[in-house]
GROMACS .gro file of C-alpha atoms in nm:
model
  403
    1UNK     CA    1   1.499  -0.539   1.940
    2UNK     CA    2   1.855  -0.517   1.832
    3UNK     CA    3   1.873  -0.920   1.784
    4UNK     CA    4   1.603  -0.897   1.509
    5UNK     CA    5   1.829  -0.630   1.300
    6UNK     CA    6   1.894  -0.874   1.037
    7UNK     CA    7   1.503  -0.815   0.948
    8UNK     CA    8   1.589  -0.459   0.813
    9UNK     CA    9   1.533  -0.450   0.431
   10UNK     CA   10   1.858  -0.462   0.221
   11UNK     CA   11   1.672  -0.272  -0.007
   12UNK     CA   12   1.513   0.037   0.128
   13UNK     CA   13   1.656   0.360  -0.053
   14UNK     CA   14   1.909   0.598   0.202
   15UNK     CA   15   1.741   0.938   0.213
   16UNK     CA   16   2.087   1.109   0.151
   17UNK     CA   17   2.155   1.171  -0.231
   18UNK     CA   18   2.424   1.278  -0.410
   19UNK     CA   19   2.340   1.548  -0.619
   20UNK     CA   20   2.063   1.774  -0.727
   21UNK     CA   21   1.924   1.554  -1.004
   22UNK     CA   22   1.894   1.270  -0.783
   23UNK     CA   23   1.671   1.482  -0.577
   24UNK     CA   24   1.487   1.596  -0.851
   25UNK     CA   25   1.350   1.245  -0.941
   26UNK     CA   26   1.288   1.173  -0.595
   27UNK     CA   27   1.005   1.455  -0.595
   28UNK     CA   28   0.916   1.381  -0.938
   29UNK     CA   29   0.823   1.020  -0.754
   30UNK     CA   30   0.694   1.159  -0.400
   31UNK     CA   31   0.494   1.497  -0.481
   32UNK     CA   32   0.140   1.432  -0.688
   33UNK     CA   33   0.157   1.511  -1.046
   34UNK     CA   34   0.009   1.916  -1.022
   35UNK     CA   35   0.281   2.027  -0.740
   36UNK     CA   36   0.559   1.875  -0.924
   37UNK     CA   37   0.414   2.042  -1.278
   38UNK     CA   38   0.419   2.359  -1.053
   39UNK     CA   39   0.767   2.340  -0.956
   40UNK     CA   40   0.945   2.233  -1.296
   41UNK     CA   41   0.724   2.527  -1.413
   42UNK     CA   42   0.845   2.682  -1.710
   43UNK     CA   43   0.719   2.911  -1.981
   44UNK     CA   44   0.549   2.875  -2.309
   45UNK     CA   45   0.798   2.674  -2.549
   46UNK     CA   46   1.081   2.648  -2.248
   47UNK     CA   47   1.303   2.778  -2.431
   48UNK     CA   48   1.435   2.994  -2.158
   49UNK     CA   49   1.438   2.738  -1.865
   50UNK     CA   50   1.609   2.460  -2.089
   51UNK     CA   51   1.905   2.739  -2.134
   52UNK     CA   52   1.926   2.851  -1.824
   53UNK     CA   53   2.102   2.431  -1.782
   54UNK     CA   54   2.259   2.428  -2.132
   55UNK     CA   55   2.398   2.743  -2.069
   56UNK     CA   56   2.605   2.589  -1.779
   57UNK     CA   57   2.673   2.294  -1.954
   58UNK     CA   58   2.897   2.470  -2.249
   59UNK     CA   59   3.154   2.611  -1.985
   60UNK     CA   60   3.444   2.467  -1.911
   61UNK     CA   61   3.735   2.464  -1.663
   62UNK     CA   62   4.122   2.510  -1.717
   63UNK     CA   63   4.231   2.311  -1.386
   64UNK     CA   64   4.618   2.299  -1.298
   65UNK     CA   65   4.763   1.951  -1.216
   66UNK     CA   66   5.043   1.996  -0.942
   67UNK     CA   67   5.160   2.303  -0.709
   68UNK     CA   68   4.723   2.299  -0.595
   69UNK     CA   69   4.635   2.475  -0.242
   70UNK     CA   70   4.554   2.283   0.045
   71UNK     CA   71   4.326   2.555   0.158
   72UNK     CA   72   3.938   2.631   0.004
   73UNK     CA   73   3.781   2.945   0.144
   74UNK     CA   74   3.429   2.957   0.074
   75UNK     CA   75   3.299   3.184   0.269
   76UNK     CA   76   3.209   3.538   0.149
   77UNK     CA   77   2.981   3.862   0.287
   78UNK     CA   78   2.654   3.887   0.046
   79UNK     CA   79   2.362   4.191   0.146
   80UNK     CA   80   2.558   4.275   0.464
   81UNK     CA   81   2.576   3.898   0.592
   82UNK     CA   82   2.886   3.682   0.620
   83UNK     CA   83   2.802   3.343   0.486
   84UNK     CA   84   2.968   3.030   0.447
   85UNK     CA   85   2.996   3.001   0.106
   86UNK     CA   86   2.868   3.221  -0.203
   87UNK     CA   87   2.511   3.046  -0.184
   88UNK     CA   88   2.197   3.211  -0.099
   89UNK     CA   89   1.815   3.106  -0.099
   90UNK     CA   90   1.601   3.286  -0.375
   91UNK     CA   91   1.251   3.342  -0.251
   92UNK     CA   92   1.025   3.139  -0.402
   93UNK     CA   93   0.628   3.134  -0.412
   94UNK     CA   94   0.383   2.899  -0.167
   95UNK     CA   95   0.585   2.595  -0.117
   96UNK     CA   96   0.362   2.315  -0.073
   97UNK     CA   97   0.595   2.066  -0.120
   98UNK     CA   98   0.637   1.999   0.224
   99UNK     CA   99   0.441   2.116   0.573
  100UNK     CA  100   0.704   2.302   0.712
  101UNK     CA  101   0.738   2.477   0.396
  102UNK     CA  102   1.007   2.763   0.419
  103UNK     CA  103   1.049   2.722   0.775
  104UNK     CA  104   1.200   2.419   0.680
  105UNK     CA  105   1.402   2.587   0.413
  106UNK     CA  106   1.473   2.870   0.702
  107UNK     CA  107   1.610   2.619   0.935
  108UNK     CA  108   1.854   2.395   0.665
  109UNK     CA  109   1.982   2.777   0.554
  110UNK     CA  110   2.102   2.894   0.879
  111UNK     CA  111   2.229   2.538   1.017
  112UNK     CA  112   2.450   2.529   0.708
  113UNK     CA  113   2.535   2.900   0.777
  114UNK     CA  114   2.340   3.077   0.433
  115UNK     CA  115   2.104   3.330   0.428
  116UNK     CA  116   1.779   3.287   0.367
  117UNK     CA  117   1.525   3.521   0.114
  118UNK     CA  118   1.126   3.492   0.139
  119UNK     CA  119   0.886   3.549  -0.111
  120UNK     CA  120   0.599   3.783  -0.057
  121UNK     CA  121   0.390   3.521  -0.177
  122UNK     CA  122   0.525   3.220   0.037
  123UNK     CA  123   0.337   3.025   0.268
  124UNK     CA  124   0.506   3.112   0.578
  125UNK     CA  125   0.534   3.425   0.790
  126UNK     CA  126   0.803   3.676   0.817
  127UNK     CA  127   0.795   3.641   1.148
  128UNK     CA  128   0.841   3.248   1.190
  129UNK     CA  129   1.137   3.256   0.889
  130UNK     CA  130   1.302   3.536   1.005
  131UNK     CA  131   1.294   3.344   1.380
  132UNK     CA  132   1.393   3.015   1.204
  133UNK     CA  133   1.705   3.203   1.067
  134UNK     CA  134   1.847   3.577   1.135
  135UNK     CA  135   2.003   3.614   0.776
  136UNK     CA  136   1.689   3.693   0.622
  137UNK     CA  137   1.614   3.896   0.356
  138UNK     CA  138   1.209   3.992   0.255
  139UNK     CA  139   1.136   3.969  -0.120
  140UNK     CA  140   0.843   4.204  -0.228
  141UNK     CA  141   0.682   4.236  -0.556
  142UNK     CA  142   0.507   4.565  -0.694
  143UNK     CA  143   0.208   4.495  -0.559
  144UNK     CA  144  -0.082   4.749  -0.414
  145UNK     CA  145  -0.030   5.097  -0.353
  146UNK     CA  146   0.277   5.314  -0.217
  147UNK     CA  147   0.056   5.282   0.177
  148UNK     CA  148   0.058   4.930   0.125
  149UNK     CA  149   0.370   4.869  -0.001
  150UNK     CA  150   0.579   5.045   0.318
  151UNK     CA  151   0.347   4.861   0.550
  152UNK     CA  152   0.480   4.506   0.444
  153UNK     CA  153   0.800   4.651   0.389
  154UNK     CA  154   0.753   4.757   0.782
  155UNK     CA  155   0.656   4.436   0.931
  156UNK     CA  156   0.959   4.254   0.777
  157UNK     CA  157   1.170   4.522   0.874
  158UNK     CA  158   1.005   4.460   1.266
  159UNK     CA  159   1.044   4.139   1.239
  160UNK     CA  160   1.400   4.103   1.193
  161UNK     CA  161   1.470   4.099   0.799
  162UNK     CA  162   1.826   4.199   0.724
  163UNK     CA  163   1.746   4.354   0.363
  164UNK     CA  164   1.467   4.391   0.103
  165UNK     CA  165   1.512   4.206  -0.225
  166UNK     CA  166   1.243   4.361  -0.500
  167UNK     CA  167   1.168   4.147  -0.786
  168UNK     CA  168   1.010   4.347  -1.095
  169UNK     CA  169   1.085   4.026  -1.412
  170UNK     CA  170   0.766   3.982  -1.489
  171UNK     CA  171   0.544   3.969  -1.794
  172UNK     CA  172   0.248   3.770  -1.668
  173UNK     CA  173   0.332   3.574  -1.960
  174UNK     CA  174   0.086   3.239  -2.005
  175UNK     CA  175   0.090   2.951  -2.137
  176UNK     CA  176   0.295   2.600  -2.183
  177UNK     CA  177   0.312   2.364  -2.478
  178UNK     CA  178   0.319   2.102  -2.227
  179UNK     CA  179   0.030   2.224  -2.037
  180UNK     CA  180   0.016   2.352  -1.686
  181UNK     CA  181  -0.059   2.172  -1.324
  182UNK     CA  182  -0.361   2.245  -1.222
  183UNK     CA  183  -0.371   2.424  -0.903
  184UNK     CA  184  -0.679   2.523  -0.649
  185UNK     CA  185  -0.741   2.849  -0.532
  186UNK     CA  186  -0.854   2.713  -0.202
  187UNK     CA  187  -0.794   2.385  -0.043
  188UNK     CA  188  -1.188   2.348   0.000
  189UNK     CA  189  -1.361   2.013   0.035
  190UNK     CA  190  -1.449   2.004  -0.351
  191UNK     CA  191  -1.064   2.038  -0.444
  192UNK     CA  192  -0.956   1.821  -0.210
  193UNK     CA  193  -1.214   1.551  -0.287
  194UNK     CA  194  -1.088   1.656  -0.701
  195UNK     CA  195  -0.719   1.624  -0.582
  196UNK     CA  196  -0.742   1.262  -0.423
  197UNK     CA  197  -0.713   1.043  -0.734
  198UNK     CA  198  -0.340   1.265  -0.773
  199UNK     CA  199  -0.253   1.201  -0.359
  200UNK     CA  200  -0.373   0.888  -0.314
  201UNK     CA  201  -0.053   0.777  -0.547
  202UNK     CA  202   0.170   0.972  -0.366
  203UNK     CA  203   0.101   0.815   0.019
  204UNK     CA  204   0.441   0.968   0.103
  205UNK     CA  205   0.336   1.296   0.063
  206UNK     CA  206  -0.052   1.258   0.215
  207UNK     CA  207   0.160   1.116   0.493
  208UNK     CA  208   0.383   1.461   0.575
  209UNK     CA  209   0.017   1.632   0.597
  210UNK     CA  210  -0.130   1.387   0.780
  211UNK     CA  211   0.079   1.413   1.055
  212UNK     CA  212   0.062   1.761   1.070
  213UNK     CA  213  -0.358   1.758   1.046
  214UNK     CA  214  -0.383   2.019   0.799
  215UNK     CA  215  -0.351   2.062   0.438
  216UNK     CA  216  -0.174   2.236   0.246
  217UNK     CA  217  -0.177   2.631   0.290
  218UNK     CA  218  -0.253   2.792  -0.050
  219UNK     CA  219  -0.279   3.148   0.129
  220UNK     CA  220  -0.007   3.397   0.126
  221UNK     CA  221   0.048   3.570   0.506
  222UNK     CA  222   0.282   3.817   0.457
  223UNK     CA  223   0.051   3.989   0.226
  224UNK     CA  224  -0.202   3.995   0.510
  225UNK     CA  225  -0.377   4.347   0.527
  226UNK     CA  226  -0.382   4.464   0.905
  227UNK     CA  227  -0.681   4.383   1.083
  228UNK     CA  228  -0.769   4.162   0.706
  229UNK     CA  229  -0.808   3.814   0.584
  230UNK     CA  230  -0.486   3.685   0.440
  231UNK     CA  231  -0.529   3.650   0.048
  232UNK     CA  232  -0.482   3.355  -0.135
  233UNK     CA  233  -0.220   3.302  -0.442
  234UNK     CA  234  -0.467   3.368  -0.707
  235UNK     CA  235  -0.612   3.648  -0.555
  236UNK     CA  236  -0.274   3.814  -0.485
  237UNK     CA  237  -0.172   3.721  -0.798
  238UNK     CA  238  -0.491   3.951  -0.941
  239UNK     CA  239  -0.404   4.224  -0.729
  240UNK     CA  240  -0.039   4.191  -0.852
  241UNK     CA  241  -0.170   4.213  -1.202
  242UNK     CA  242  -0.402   4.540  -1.175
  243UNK     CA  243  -0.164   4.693  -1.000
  244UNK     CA  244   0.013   5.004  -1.189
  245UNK     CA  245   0.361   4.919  -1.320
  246UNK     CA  246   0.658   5.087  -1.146
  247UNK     CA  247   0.883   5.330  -1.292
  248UNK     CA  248   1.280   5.383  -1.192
  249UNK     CA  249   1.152   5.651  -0.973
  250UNK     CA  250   0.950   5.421  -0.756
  251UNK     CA  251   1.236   5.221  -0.765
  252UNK     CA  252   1.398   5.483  -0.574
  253UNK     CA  253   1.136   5.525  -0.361
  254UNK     CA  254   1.085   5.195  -0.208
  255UNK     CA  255   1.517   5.188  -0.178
  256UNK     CA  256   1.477   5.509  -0.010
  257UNK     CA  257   1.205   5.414   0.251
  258UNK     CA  258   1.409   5.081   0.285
  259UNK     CA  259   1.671   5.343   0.428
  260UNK     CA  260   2.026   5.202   0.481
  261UNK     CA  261   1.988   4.857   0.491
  262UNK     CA  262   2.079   4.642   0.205
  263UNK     CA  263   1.843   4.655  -0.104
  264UNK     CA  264   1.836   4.413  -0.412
  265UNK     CA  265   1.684   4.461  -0.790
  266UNK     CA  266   1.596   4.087  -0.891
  267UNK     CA  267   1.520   4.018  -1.261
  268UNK     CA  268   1.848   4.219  -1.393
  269UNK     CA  269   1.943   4.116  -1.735
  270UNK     CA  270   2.107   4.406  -1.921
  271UNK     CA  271   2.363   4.636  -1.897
  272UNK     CA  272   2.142   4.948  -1.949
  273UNK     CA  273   1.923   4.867  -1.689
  274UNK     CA  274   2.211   4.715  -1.416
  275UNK     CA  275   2.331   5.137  -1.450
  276UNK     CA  276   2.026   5.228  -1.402
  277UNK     CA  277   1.982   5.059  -1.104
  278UNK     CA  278   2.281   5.183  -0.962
  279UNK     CA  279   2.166   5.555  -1.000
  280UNK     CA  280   1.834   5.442  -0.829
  281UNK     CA  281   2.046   5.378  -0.546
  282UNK     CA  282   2.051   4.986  -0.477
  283UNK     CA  283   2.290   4.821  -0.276
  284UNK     CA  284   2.249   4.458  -0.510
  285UNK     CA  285   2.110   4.337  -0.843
  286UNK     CA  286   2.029   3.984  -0.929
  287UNK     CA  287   2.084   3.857  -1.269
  288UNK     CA  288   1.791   3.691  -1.333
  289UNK     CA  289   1.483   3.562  -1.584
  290UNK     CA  290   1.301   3.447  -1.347
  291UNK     CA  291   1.403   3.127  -1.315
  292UNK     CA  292   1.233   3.072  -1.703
  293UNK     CA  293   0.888   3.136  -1.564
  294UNK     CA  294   0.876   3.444  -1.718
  295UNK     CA  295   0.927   3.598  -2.106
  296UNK     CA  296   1.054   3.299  -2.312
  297UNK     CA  297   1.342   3.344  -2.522
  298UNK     CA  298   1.509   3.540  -2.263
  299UNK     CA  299   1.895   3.457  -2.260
  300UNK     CA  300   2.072   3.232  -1.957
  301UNK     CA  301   2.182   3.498  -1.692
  302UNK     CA  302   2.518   3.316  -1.676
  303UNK     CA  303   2.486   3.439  -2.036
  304UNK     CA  304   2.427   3.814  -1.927
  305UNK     CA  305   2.634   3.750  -1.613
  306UNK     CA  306   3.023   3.907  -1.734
  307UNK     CA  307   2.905   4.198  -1.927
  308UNK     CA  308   2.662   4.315  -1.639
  309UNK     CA  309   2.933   4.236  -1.348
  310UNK     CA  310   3.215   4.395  -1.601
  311UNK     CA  311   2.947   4.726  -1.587
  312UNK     CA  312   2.862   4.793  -1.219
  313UNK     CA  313   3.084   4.503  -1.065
  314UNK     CA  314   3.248   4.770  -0.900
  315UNK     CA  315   2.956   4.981  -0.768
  316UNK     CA  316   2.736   4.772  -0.649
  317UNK     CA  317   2.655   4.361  -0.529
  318UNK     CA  318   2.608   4.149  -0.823
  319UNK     CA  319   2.440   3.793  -0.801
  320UNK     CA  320   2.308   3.549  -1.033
  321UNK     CA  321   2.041   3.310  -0.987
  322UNK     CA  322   1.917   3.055  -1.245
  323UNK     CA  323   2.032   2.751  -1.363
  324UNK     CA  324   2.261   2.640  -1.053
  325UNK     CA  325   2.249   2.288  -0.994
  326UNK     CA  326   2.596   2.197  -0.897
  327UNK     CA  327   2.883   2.327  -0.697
  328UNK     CA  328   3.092   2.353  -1.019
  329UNK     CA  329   2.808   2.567  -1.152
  330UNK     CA  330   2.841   2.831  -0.832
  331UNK     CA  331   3.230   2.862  -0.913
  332UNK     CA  332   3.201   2.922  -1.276
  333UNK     CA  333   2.943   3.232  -1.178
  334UNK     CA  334   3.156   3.363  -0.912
  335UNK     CA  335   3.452   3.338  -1.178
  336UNK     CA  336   3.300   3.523  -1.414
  337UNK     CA  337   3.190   3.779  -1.172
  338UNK     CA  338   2.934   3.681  -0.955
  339UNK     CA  339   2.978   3.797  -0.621
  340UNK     CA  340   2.773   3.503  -0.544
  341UNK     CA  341   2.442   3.272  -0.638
  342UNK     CA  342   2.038   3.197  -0.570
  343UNK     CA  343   1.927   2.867  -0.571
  344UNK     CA  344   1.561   2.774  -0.650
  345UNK     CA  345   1.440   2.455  -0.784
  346UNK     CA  346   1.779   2.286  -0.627
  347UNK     CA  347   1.640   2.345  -0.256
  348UNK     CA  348   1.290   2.268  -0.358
  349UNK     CA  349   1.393   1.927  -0.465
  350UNK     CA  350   1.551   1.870  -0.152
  351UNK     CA  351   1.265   1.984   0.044
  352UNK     CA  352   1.019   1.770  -0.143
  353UNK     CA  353   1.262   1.459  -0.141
  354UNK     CA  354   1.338   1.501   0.265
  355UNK     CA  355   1.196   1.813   0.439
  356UNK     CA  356   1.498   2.023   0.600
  357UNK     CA  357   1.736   1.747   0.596
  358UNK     CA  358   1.714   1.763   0.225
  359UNK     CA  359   1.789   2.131   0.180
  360UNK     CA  360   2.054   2.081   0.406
  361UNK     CA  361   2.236   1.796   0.166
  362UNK     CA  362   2.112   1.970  -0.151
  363UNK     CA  363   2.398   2.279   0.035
  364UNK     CA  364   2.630   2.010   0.129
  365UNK     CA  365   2.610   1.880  -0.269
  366UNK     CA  366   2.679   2.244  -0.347
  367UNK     CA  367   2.973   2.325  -0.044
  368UNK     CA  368   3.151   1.995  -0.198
  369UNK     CA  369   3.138   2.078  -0.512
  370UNK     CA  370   3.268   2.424  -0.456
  371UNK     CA  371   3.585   2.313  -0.291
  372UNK     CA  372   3.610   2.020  -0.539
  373UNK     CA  373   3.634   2.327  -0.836
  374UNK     CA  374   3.865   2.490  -0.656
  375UNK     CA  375   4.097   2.247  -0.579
  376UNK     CA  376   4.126   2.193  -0.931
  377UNK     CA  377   4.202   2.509  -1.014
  378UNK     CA  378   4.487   2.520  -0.783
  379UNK     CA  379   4.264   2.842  -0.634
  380UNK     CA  380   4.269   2.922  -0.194
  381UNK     CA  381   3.918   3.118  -0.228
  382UNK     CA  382   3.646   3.153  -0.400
  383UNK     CA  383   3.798   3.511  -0.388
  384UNK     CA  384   4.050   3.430  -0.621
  385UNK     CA  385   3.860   3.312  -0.936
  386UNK     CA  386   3.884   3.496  -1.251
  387UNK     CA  387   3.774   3.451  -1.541
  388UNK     CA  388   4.018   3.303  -1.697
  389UNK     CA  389   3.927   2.988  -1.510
  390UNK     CA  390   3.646   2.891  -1.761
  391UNK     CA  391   3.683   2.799  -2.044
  392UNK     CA  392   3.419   3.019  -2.234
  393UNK     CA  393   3.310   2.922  -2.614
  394UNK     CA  394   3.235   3.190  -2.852
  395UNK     CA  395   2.914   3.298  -2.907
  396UNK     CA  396   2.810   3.240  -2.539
  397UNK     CA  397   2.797   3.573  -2.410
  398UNK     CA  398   2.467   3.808  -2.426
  399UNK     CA  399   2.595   4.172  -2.380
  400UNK     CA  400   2.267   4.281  -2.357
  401UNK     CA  401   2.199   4.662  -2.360
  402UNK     CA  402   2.563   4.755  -2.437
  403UNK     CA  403   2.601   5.131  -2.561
   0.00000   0.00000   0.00000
């Protein structure tokens, strides 16, 4: 066969890209029209998730030009886990982007040496993540009563999951101008036969489930009752919402049933409530909004980010996740006090554009871009950033819940 090489086509598109925005249009063109809306998400005016970009956009660097260190240290110890470089993967709801889902995700994370969080509400097990990569922390959500809560937080802890991440940024906040994907509760034959005008465009996509003979899994498994049915999104999500809302002394609960292992807040945005968290007794905090999905008109948390890591920098594990899209991006958090990053939508574009092989470039986009930043800034380690290595504009901070 080698003699009829020439017949290859010239043409056909590489599956590595170079950065996240290439990826991005690559599963704008390969997922159907509703998962894609589901992804880019959003909330009400977007407001929120355009800034959580912009905000990026308006820092700056103040690089050196001679006298720059051969050496770039990237790697770092996040949640009790030494990774290789300040990079971790935010859980994230069901992921049908792509069959193997956050297995997939799992898999990319570990072989590129990250860890790896899980959403309560992903499409994957606990127990096949956790196997698929042994830096992996369990995200839960307030969901169900004390009982129930310790009983998920007991089969992650059983099935390997190095720390508990607990997200509470949410409004249940609905809504957006430019309308929302619509999205089955079930895969039933009536939604699929609905849904095939939207996959029959998109044979890439039909093909990943085809070979797999299923469809995609709009269930949620780790919030499986014992001896139960497993729940879908939308009925999980109704649970979540008639579910009491926690106070800082359940916060201190769940910590305290967590025991020693390493516990994060997600959805940290002010100062007031970053102390607060620290006399509940967690080990992290993640600035966060929510990755824009949540109250609109809620600052950038690169925009929260130095007076929250100037309040409790030194107590506890402070992290930001929104709005990362580049490797330039992770340095100017980490410089401004991150201790490191989530990604989000970055990896999902990667899965959707080439299953695990695109997570894994999506972190090699990242990893270069890293050492590219600090190169320039004449820095060994990511260790060694300050803040004076941005250039910061005035106006762009949001000390949020200052005394």
């Amino acid at each position: 066969m080698a003699k009829f090489s020439w017949l290859k086509n010239p043409w056909k598109q590489s599956d590595w890209f170079e950065t996240v925005a290439v990826a991005q249009e690559r599963a704008r063109k390969r997922l159907p029209k509703s998962v894609y809306g589901a992804l880019v998400a959003g909330s009400e005016a977007g407001i929120t998730v355009d800034d959580n970009l912009a905000a990026f956009r308006e820092l700056g660097f103040a690089p050196h030009v001679a006298g720059l260190s051969e050496k770039r240290d990237m790697g770092t110890r996040v949640m009790g886990q030494d990774v290789a470089m300040p990079v971790l993967i935010s859980p994230t709801g069901v992921q049908a982007v792509h069959p193997d889902g956050e297995v997939a995700v799992a898999r990319a994370a570990a072989a590129r040496g990250i860890a790896m969080g899980l959403s309560s509400f992903a499409s994957k097990s606990i127990e096949d993540v956790a196997a698929a990569n042994d830096k992996t922390f369990f995200q839960m959500y307030w969901v169900g009563s004390r009982d129930v809560l310790v009983q998920r937080m007991e089969r992650a802890r059983a099935a390997g999951a190095k720390g508990l991440i607990m997200t509470l940024d949410w409004s249940f906040s609905n809504g957006r101008d430019w309308g929302s994907p619509a999205i089955p509760e079930r895969m039933s034959l009536d939604a699929m036969v609905k849904f095939a005008p939207e996959g029959i465009i998109r044979p890439k996509w039909l093909l990943d489930w085809a070979r797999t003979g299923g469809v995609p899994d709009l269930t949620t498994p780790n919030l499986t009752p014992p001896g139960g049915d497993t729940p879908t999104f939308f009925g999980a999500y109704g649970e979540w919402m008639s579910t009491p809302l926690p106070t800082w002394e359940d916060v201190a609960w769940l910590r305290e049933q967590w025991g020693d292992a390493p516990f994060m807040l997600k959805g940290v945005m002010r100062v007031d409530d970053a102390k607060r968290a620290v006399d509940a007794g967690v080990t992290a905090i993640s600035v966060s909004n929510h990755g824009g999905n949540n109250l609109d008109g809620t600052p950038a948390p690169i925009r929260a980010l130095p007076a929250i890591a100037e309040a409790v920098g030194n107590d506890i594990e402070v992290l930001l996740d929104g709005g990362i899209r580049r490797g330039s991006d992770v340095v100017k958090a980490v410089a401004l006090g991150a201790d490191a990053v989530m990604i989000g939508r970055a990896y999902l574009w990667g899965l959707a554009a080439n299953g695990q092989a695109g997570v894994e470039n999506v972190l090699d986009i990242l990893g270069g871009g890293i050492g590219s930043a600090l190169l320039g800034l004449g820095r060994d380690s990511i260790h060694d950033l300050t803040p004076g290595d941005v250039v910061v504009p005035p106006g762009f901070r949001r000390d949020l819940g200052v005394e």
